[in-house]
Coordinates of C-alpha atoms in Angstrom, one line a residue:
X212 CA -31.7 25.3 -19.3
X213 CA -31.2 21.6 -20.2
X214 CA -31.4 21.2 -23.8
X215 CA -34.0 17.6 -24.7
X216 CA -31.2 15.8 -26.0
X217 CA -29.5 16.1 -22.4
X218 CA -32.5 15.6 -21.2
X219 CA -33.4 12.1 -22.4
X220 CA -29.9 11.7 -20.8
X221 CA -30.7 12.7 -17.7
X222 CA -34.3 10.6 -17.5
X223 CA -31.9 7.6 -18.5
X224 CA -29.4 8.4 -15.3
X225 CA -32.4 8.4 -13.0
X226 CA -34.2 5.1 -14.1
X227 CA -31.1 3.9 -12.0
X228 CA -29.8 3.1 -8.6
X229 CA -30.9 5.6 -5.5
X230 CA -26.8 6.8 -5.3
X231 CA -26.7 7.6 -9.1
X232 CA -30.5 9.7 -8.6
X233 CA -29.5 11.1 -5.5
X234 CA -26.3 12.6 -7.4
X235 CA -28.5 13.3 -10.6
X236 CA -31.2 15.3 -8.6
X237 CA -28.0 17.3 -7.0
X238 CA -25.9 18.1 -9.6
X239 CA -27.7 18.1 -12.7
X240 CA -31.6 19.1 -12.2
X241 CA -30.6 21.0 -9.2
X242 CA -33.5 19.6 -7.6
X243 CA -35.4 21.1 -4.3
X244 CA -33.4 19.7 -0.9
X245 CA -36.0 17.7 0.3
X246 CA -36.1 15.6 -2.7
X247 CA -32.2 15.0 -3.1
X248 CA -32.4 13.9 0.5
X249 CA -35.2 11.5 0.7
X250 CA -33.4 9.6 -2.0
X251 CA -30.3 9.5 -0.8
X252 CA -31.5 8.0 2.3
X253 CA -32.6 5.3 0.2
X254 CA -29.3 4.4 -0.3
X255 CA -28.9 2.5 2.4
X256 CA -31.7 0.0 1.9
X257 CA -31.9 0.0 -1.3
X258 CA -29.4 -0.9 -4.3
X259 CA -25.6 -1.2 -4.3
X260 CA -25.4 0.5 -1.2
X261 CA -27.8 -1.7 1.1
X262 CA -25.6 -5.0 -1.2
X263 CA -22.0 -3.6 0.4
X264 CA -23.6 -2.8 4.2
X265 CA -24.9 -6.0 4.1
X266 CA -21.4 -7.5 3.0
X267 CA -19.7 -5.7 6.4
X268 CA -18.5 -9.1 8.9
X269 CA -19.2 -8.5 13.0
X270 CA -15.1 -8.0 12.9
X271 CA -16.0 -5.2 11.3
X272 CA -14.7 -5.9 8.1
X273 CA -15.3 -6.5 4.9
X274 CA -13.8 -10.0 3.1
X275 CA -11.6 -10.0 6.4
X276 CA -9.3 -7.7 5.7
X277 CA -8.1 -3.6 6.2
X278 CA -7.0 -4.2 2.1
X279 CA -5.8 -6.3 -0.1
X280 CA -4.5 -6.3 -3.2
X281 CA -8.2 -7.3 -5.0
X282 CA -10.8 -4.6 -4.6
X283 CA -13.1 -5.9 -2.0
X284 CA -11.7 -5.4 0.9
X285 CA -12.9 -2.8 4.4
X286 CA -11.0 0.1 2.7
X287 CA -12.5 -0.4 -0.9
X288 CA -15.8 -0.6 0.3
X289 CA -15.3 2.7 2.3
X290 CA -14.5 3.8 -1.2
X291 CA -17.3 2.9 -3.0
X292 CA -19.7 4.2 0.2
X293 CA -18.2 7.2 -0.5
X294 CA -18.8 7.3 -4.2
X295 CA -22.3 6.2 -3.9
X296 CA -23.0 9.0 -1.0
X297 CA -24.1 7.0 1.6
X298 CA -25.1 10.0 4.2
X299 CA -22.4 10.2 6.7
X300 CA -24.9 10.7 9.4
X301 CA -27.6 8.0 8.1
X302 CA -27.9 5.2 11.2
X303 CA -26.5 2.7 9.0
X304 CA -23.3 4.8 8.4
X305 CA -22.8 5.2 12.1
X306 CA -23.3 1.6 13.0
X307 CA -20.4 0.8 10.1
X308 CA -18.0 3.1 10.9
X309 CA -18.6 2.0 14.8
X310 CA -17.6 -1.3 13.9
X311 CA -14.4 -0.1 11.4
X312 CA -13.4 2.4 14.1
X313 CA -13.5 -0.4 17.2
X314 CA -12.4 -3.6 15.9
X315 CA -10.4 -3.3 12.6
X316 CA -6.7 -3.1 12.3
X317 CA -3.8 -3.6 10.0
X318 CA -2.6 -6.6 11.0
X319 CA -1.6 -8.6 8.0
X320 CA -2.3 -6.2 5.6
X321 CA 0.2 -3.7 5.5
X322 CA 4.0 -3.3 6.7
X323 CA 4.6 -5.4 10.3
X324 CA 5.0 -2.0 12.1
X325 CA 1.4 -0.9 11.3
X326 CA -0.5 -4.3 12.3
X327 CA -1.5 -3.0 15.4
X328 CA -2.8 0.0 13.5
X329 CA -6.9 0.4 14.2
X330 CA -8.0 1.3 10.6
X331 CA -8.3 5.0 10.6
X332 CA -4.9 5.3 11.9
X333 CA -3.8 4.1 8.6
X334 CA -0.3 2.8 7.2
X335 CA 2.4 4.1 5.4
X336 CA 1.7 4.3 1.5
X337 CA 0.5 8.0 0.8
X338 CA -1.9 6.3 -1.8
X339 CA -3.3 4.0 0.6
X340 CA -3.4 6.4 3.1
X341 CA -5.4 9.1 1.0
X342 CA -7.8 6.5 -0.4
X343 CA -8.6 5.7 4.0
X344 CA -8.6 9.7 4.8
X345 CA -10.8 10.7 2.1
X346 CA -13.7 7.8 3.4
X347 CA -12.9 8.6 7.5
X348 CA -13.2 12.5 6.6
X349 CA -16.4 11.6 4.7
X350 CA -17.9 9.9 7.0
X351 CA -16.7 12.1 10.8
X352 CA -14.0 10.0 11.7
X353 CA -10.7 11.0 13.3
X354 CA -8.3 10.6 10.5
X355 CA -5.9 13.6 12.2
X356 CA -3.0 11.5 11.9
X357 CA -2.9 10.4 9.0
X358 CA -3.6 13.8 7.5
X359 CA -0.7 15.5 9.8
X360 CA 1.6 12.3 7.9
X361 CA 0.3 13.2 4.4
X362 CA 1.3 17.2 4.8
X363 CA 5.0 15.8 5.7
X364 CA 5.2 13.7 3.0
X365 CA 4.4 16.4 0.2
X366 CA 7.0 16.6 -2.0
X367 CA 8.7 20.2 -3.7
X368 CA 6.6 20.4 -6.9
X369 CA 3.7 20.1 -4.8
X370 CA 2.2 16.2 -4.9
X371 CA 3.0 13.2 -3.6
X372 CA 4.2 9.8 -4.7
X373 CA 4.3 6.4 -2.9
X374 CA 7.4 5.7 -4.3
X375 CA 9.3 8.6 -2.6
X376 CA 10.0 6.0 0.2
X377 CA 12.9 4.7 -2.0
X378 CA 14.0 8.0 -3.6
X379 CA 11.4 9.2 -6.2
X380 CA 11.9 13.3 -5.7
X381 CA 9.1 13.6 -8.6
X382 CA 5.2 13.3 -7.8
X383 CA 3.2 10.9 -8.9
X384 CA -0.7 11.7 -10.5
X385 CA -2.1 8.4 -8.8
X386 CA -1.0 9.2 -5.3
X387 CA -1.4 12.7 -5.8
X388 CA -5.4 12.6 -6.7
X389 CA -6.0 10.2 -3.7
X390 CA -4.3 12.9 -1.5
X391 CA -6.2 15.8 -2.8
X392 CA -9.5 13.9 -2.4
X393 CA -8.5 13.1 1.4
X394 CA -7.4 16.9 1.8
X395 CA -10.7 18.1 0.4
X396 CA -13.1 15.7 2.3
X397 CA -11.2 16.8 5.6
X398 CA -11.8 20.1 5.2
X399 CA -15.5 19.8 4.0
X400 CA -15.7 17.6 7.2
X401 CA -13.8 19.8 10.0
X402 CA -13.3 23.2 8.0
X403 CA -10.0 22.5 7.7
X404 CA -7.1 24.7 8.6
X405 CA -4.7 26.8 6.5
X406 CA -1.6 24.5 6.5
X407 CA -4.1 21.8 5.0
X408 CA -5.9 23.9 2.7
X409 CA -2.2 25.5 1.1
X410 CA -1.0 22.3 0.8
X411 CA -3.9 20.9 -1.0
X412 CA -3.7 24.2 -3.5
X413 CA 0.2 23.3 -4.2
X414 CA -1.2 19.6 -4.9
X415 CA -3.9 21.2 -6.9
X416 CA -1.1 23.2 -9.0
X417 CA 0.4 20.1 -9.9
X418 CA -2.7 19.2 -11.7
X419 CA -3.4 22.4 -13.5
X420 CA -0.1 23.2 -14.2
X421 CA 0.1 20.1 -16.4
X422 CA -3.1 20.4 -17.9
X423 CA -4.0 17.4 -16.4
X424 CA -2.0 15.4 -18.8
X425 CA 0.7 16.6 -20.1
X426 CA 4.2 16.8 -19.1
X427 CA 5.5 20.3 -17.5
X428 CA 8.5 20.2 -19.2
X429 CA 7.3 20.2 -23.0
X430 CA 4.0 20.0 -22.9
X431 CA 3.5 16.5 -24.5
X432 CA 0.6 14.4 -23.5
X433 CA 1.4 11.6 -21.3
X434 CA 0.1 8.4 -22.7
X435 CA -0.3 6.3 -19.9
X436 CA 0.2 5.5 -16.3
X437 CA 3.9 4.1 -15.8
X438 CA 3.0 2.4 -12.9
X439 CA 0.0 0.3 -13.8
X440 CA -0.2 1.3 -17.3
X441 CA -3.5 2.2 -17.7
X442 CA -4.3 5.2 -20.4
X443 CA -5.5 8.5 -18.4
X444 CA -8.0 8.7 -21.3
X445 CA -9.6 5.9 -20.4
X446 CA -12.5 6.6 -18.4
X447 CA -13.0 3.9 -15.1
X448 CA -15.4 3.2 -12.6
X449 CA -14.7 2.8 -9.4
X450 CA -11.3 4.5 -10.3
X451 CA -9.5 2.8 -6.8
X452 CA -6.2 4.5 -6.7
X453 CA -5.5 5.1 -10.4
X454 CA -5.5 8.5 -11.7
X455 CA -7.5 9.4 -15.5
X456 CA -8.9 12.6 -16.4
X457 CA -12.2 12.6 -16.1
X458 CA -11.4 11.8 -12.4
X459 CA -9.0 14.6 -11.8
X460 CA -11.5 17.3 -13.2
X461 CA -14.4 16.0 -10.8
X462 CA -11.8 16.4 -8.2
X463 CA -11.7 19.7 -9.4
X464 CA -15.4 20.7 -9.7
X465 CA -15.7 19.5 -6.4
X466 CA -13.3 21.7 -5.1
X467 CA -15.2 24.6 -6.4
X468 CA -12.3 26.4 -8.1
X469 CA -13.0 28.2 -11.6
X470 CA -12.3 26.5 -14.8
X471 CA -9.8 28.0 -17.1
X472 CA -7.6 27.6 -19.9
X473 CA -5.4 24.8 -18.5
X474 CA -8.7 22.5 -18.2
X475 CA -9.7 23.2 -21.8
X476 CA -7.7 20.1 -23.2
X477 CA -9.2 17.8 -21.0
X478 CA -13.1 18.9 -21.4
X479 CA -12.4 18.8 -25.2
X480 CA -11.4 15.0 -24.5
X481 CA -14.4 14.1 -22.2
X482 CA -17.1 15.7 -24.6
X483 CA -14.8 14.1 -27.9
X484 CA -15.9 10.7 -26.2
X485 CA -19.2 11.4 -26.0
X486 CA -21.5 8.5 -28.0
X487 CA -24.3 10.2 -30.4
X488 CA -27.0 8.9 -27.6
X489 CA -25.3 11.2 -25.2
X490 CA -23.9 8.5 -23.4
X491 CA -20.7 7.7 -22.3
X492 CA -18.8 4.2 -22.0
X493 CA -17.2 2.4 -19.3
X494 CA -13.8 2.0 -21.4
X495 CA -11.7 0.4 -18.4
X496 CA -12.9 -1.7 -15.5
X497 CA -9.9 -3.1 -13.1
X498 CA -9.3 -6.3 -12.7
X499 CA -9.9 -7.9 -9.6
X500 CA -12.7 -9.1 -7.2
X501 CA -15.6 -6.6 -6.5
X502 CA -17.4 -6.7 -3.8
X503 CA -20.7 -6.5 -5.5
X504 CA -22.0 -5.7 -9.2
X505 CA -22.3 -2.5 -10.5
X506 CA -24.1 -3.7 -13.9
X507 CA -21.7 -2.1 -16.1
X508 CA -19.3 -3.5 -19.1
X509 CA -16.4 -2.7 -20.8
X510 CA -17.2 -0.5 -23.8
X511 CA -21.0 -0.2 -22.8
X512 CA -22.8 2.6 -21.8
X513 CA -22.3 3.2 -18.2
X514 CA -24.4 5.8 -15.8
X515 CA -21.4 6.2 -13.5
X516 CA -19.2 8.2 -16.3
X517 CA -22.0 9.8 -17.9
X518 CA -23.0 11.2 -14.6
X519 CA -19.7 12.3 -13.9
X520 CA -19.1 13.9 -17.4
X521 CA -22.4 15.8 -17.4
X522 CA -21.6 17.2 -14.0
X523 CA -18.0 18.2 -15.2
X524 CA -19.3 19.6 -18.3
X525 CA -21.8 21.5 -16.3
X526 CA -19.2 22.7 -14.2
X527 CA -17.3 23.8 -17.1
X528 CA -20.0 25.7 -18.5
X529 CA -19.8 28.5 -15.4
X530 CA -16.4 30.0 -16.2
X531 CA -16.3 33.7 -17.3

């Protein structure tokens, strides 16, 4: 039963964008099938979604490039596709991805060897290369390749790290969460196999066995990323390829695995940042060119993370 003060929560979520209702209707009322997915196909002609279709060039593209190092390029807006739920199968979807699949490459945006790369094929950073397989699996394209490279390039305490290129032997939780993601839309695209499945459980392990955010070694919370510094307890929207709590325990919801003790830290820190309203705030937004507006500010309220931690929560609430 949902309690009225999650309620007036929920009714707040839904006076909203077709790709936060869709996922509102889904995860949190539980509503009847039909009604999920008549508005999800709304998605892509209404909102956010029909403003980053729109935004695709006849290349193919988006803002002319694979990626760059902003956050509107072809592979973010995959990303934020994905996020939204565009319906892999909707017409609009197929006509992207035809366009991605035939006429967009690497050139100029990754190493030399890869320019000749079509998109799906990927590159050679692990995080990059997650944050492409996750959106092709999501949306039925061949990303075999770069799935095969990924399971080579795990390394012995079960993740990955892009960095590992130059000598790192010690996973990273940024490149590791855009992995998992990859590993887990693959197999909720194809079924998946059993080397990909067991390597995605190792990756999970990573996770879990550090609480998701604390250091295996002595158990002490770890602060902040090293790489880009941001705080894991900072909760972002889109997320791109940086790693924060409230990001790895969707991961984990999603995966469907039972909750237990090692995940208790983490809920205590999403509901501890719960405002009174029942709201939670966008507390980090990356800097760097979006490709459209998703209405949200810094230290406001923001639909995206409350949806996110009400789903978790719920989630949460089904252990034994």
């Amino acid at each position: 039963m949902i309690n009225k003060h999650v309620q007036k929560t929920i009714e707040w979520l839904l006076d909203s964008d077709p790709a936060i209702r869709w996922q509102v209707l889904q995860d949190l009322v539980h509503a009847p099938e039909k009604e999920i997915t008549q508005e999800r196909a709304r998605i892509a002609s209404e909102g956010i979604g029909a403003e980053i279709l729109a935004l695709q060039g006849s290349d193919g593209t988006w803002s002319g490039a694979a990626w760059n190092p902003g956050w509107n390029s072809t592979m973010h807006a995959l990303i934020l596709l994905r996020e939204l739920g565009l319906d892999p199968t909707s017409d609009a979807a197929i006509r992207a991805m035809k366009l991605v699949r035939e006429k967009v490459t690497w050139k100029g945006c990754g190493p030399e060897e890869c320019d000749q790369n079509s998109f799906f094929t990927g590159e050679i950073e692990p995080c990059n290369n997650g944050q492409v397989a996750a959106s092709g699996a999501y949306f039925n394209q061949d990303v075999q390749g770069i799935i095969d490279r990924l399971l080579g390039e795990q390394l012995s305490d079960g993740g990955w790290n892009c960095d590992a290129e130059i000598g790192s032997t010690r996973s990273s939780f940024n490149t590791t969460i855009c992995v998992l993601e990859a590993l887990l839309e693959y197999e909720i695209s194809t079924g998946g196999n059993p080397e990909v499945k067991s390597a995605r459980l190792r990756g999970q392990e990573y996770l879990l066995e550090r609480h998701l955010f604390r250091r295996k070694s002595t158990g002490k919370k770890i602060e902040r990323d090293r790489k880009g510094g941001a705080p894991w307890t900072a909760f972002a929207f889109p997320t791109w390829w940086h790693y924060d709590i409230l990001r790895g325990l969707d991961y984990l919801r999603k995966a469907g695995i039972t909750p237990d003790e090692r995940v208790k830290n983490a809920i205590e820190l999403v509901l501890s940042k719960r405002n009174p309203d029942g709201h939670w705030n966008l507390d980090i937004l990356f800097p760097g060119e979006m490709l459209v507006d998703l209405n949200e500010g810094v230290g406001q309220p923001s639909r995206w993370i409350t949806l996110r931690a009400l789903r978790v929560l719920d989630w949460y609430s089904t252990r034994d």
